[in-house]
Amino acid sequence: MYEKLGKAAQYIQSVKITKPKIGIVLGSGLGVFIEQIEDKTIIAYNDIPFFKKTTVEGHEGRLILGKVKGVEVAVLQGRLHAYEGLPMEEVVFPVRLLAILGVSKLILTNAAGGINLNYRPGNLVIIKDHINFMGKNPLIGPNNNEMGPRFPDMTHAYNPEMNSIMKEVSNELGYSIHEGVYAGVLGPTYETPSEIKMLRILGGDMVGMSTVPEAIAAKHLGLKVCGISCITNMGAGIIDQTLKHEDIKHEAMKAMNHFTALLNNSIEKFGKI
Ligand code: HPA
């Protein structure tokens, strides 16, 4: 795996010599953030050795290198999901690659369904913790001790300092923001109403099909991780609705001003810690 990562990193350095500080993974419908990046170098996933192509509509599949508020960033637009049938090792390959490129902090973003009854579509939620309901883990198998420990600590999987910066930035911008627990499920079906009830009882505030494997792999590598969920719909059974991927992408657009400003200003501050 290290060899493949090295080759992928070598290819990227051959396109542009880069040492990004902050990595960002953009979730469904959150690609508008790309407009904020200056000095862009865009590399299609297809061109990166050993990189798997995403099969999901609305997930673009490009790595964007550039700067946000003067801070060097590497942005993954479009992610890989376990429900696409990929082994977890492939799902987290892009995040590991960012770490090899030099990223020390990672911002994971996603579209999620609201479980907490105080949430509304268009709300942003800082991920304070997650529950892995995927029944899988990217660290299963022999441990690569060079990457990280066999049994990584997950007490502060989502970095408290980064979280308080995001909260402060959001307040300064005049937007309220929630903090919640992300329940990561495998998908690709959306949940049943009973599953949403179960997830609420077990402590989930929002639900989605990504982020958890990436957070685990990043934490294993010693990165500082934070996450933002954009609530695009209420979980099944909470209100009378049917869930469509198209609608979910559309709802994500409504939060774009808050999302973009939050990311911009947080990146500036993350560049200093
Ligand atoms: N469930 C799972 N994943 C999701 C949802 C949902 O309701 N909305 C956006 N991603």
XYZ file of C-alpha atoms and ligand atoms in Angstrom:
283
model
C 0.000 0.000 0.000
C 2.809 2.409 0.901
C 4.431 1.741 -2.459
C 1.221 2.612 -4.311
C 0.785 5.757 -2.225
C 4.369 6.751 -2.969
C 3.829 6.351 -6.714
C 0.598 8.343 -6.603
C 2.335 11.099 -4.618
C 5.264 11.094 -7.042
C 2.864 11.627 -9.943
C 1.233 14.578 -8.199
C 4.612 16.146 -7.429
C 5.501 15.729 -11.121
C 2.450 17.831 -12.056
C 3.076 20.407 -9.359
C 5.617 20.567 -6.549
C 3.388 20.990 -3.562
C 3.350 20.751 0.226
C -0.231 21.368 1.282
C -0.906 22.017 4.969
C -4.607 21.331 5.028
C -6.608 18.641 3.263
C -10.306 19.006 2.528
C -12.771 16.370 1.368
C -15.882 17.865 -0.232
C -19.153 15.956 0.107
C -22.119 15.688 -2.290
C -23.267 19.053 -3.584
C -20.541 20.949 -1.715
C -18.244 21.421 -4.728
C -19.044 25.135 -5.052
C -16.288 25.716 -2.524
C -13.787 25.111 -5.348
C -14.409 28.707 -6.524
C -12.661 29.912 -3.359
C -9.347 28.282 -4.251
C -6.622 30.453 -5.798
C -3.691 29.296 -7.978
C -5.561 26.105 -8.810
C -3.927 23.005 -10.229
C -6.581 20.434 -11.080
C -5.732 16.751 -11.404
C -8.391 14.212 -12.458
C -8.542 11.124 -10.239
C -8.317 9.107 -13.458
C -4.797 10.400 -14.043
C -3.460 9.505 -10.579
C -1.875 6.037 -10.407
C -3.826 3.526 -8.253
C -6.627 6.029 -7.655
C -10.083 4.497 -8.032
C -12.657 6.460 -9.984
C -15.813 7.471 -8.106
C -19.002 6.073 -9.612
C -21.467 8.383 -7.877
C -23.268 11.184 -9.688
C -22.553 14.578 -8.122
C -19.101 13.415 -7.061
C -16.687 14.962 -9.512
C -13.484 13.058 -8.973
C -10.691 15.623 -9.005
C -7.856 16.666 -6.747
C -7.419 20.428 -6.570
C -4.193 21.942 -5.281
C -4.085 25.643 -4.477
C -4.415 28.270 -1.782
C -7.226 29.500 0.424
C -6.509 32.765 2.283
C -2.821 32.176 1.654
C -2.838 28.650 3.141
C -1.786 25.766 0.873
C -4.600 23.242 0.538
C -5.283 19.949 -1.240
C -8.965 19.415 -1.936
C -10.603 16.128 -2.878
C -13.724 16.917 -4.871
C -15.613 13.654 -4.894
C -14.917 10.765 -2.576
C -15.030 7.021 -2.693
C -17.632 5.122 -0.680
C -17.683 1.572 0.653
C -21.157 1.059 -0.902
C -19.577 1.355 -4.355
C -18.160 -2.081 -3.628
C -14.648 -0.872 -2.932
C -12.526 -2.387 -0.179
C -12.049 0.053 2.704
C -8.362 0.331 1.818
C -9.359 1.889 -1.528
C -11.921 4.166 0.138
C -9.248 5.754 2.338
C -6.467 5.805 -0.290
C -7.109 9.478 -1.199
C -6.926 10.606 2.430
C -3.697 8.666 2.989
C -2.329 10.252 -0.139
C -3.021 13.729 1.236
C -1.074 12.780 4.366
C 1.895 11.630 2.242
C 1.764 14.962 0.398
C 2.299 16.645 3.761
C -1.154 17.527 5.012
C -1.294 17.643 8.828
C -4.914 18.697 9.227
C -7.964 17.318 7.485
C -11.430 18.817 7.064
C -14.056 16.216 6.160
C -17.381 17.470 4.828
C -20.517 15.584 3.920
C -24.215 15.747 3.171
C -26.163 14.062 5.955
C -29.687 13.270 7.035
C -30.904 14.956 10.229
C -31.768 12.632 13.126
C -31.805 15.274 15.866
C -35.263 16.847 15.804
C -33.800 20.329 16.307
C -32.012 20.157 12.958
C -33.404 21.488 9.675
C -32.289 21.035 6.057
C -29.672 23.687 5.305
C -28.193 23.553 8.838
C -24.492 22.902 9.286
C -23.277 20.655 12.076
C -19.748 20.398 13.470
C -18.992 16.694 13.895
C -17.995 16.246 17.533
C -17.802 12.459 17.332
C -18.923 9.544 15.218
C -20.422 6.083 15.642
C -19.238 3.503 13.146
C -22.284 1.505 12.067
C -20.619 0.343 8.848
C -19.552 -3.029 10.206
C -16.202 -2.363 8.537
C -13.017 -0.550 9.431
C -10.211 0.581 7.099
C -7.577 -0.648 9.586
C -8.649 -4.297 9.451
C -5.723 -6.454 8.363
C -2.030 -6.370 9.192
C -1.058 -3.037 10.710
C 1.546 -0.923 8.988
C 3.500 0.358 12.001
C 5.085 3.101 9.899
C 1.624 4.552 9.305
C 0.321 4.352 12.849
C -0.477 2.217 15.883
C -2.360 -1.106 15.853
C -4.987 0.249 18.266
C -5.426 3.979 17.616
C -7.001 6.095 20.326
C -10.299 7.604 19.199
C -11.094 9.708 22.284
C -10.587 12.930 20.347
C -11.139 11.646 16.818
C -12.433 15.112 15.895
C -9.984 17.706 17.137
C -11.518 19.852 19.931
C -9.355 22.879 19.077
C -10.395 22.839 15.423
C -14.013 22.386 16.511
C -13.942 25.404 18.798
C -12.343 27.491 16.033
C -15.155 26.512 13.638
C -17.768 27.377 16.251
C -16.160 30.755 16.894
C -15.851 31.481 13.151
C -19.492 30.590 12.564
C -20.626 32.848 15.409
C -18.473 35.709 14.084
C -20.157 35.259 10.713
C -23.576 35.471 12.382
C -24.652 31.907 11.587
C -25.775 29.478 14.269
C -24.180 26.053 14.055
C -24.873 22.748 15.802
C -22.425 20.199 17.153
C -23.449 16.580 16.800
C -22.607 12.907 16.516
C -22.347 11.487 12.987
C -23.733 7.992 12.570
C -21.853 6.388 9.671
C -23.781 3.688 7.835
C -22.839 1.581 4.831
C -25.790 2.381 2.528
C -26.552 2.604 -0.364
C -30.190 2.448 0.743
C -31.315 5.400 2.807
C -32.476 4.314 6.242
C -35.900 3.016 7.169
C -37.887 5.098 9.691
C -37.166 2.402 12.308
C -33.450 2.617 11.628
C -33.561 6.383 12.097
C -35.340 5.904 15.452
C -32.703 3.335 16.455
C -29.847 5.648 15.484
C -31.398 8.461 17.564
C -31.748 6.197 20.614
C -28.130 5.117 20.208
C -26.834 8.694 20.158
C -26.700 9.762 16.507
C -27.604 13.342 15.554
C -27.118 12.910 11.792
C -26.543 10.023 9.427
C -24.497 9.520 6.298
C -22.563 6.987 4.247
C -19.065 8.464 4.340
C -16.555 10.268 6.579
C -16.088 7.544 9.235
C -13.487 5.484 7.292
C -11.591 8.655 6.332
C -11.586 9.963 9.910
C -10.277 6.598 11.158
C -7.488 6.405 8.550
C -6.493 10.022 9.165
C -6.447 9.613 12.939
C -4.335 6.447 12.513
C -1.800 8.559 10.588
C -1.758 11.149 13.370
C -3.584 13.884 11.455
C -5.753 16.441 13.197
C -9.264 15.871 11.885
C -12.459 17.888 11.912
C -15.748 17.509 10.081
C -18.794 19.455 8.944
C -22.125 17.889 8.006
C -24.585 19.747 5.832
C -28.094 18.593 6.719
C -29.785 18.087 3.363
C -32.899 16.251 4.554
C -34.487 14.944 7.695
C -33.949 11.230 8.286
C -36.623 8.879 6.962
C -39.952 8.944 8.809
C -39.407 12.282 10.584
C -41.435 14.253 8.062
C -43.497 13.055 5.096
C -40.921 12.917 2.300
C -39.199 10.510 -0.023
C -35.444 10.715 -0.318
C -33.797 11.363 -3.688
C -30.117 11.989 -4.322
C -31.027 14.891 -6.676
C -33.005 16.724 -3.956
C -30.214 16.179 -1.469
C -27.690 17.849 -3.782
C -30.130 20.743 -4.285
C -30.621 21.265 -0.526
C -26.868 21.365 0.010
C -26.797 24.465 -2.222
C -28.906 26.427 0.291
C -26.179 26.211 2.905
C -23.421 27.238 0.510
C -22.885 30.808 1.773
C -22.499 29.650 5.358
C -20.416 26.640 4.295
C -18.018 28.603 2.112
C -17.468 31.417 4.592
C -17.033 28.933 7.442
C -14.430 26.928 5.534
C -12.556 30.013 4.290
C -12.198 31.623 7.706
C -11.521 28.364 9.519
C -8.750 27.439 7.059
C -7.121 30.805 7.684
C -7.108 30.097 11.434
C -6.127 26.425 11.049
C -3.092 27.657 9.102
C -1.880 29.299 12.313
C -2.284 26.425 14.804
N -29.161 9.031 5.070
C -27.933 8.625 4.732
N -27.088 9.375 4.044
C -27.478 10.597 3.672
C -28.749 11.096 3.988
C -29.636 10.264 4.731
O -30.777 10.621 5.044
N -28.846 12.349 3.463
C -27.647 12.599 2.867
N -26.823 11.538 2.988
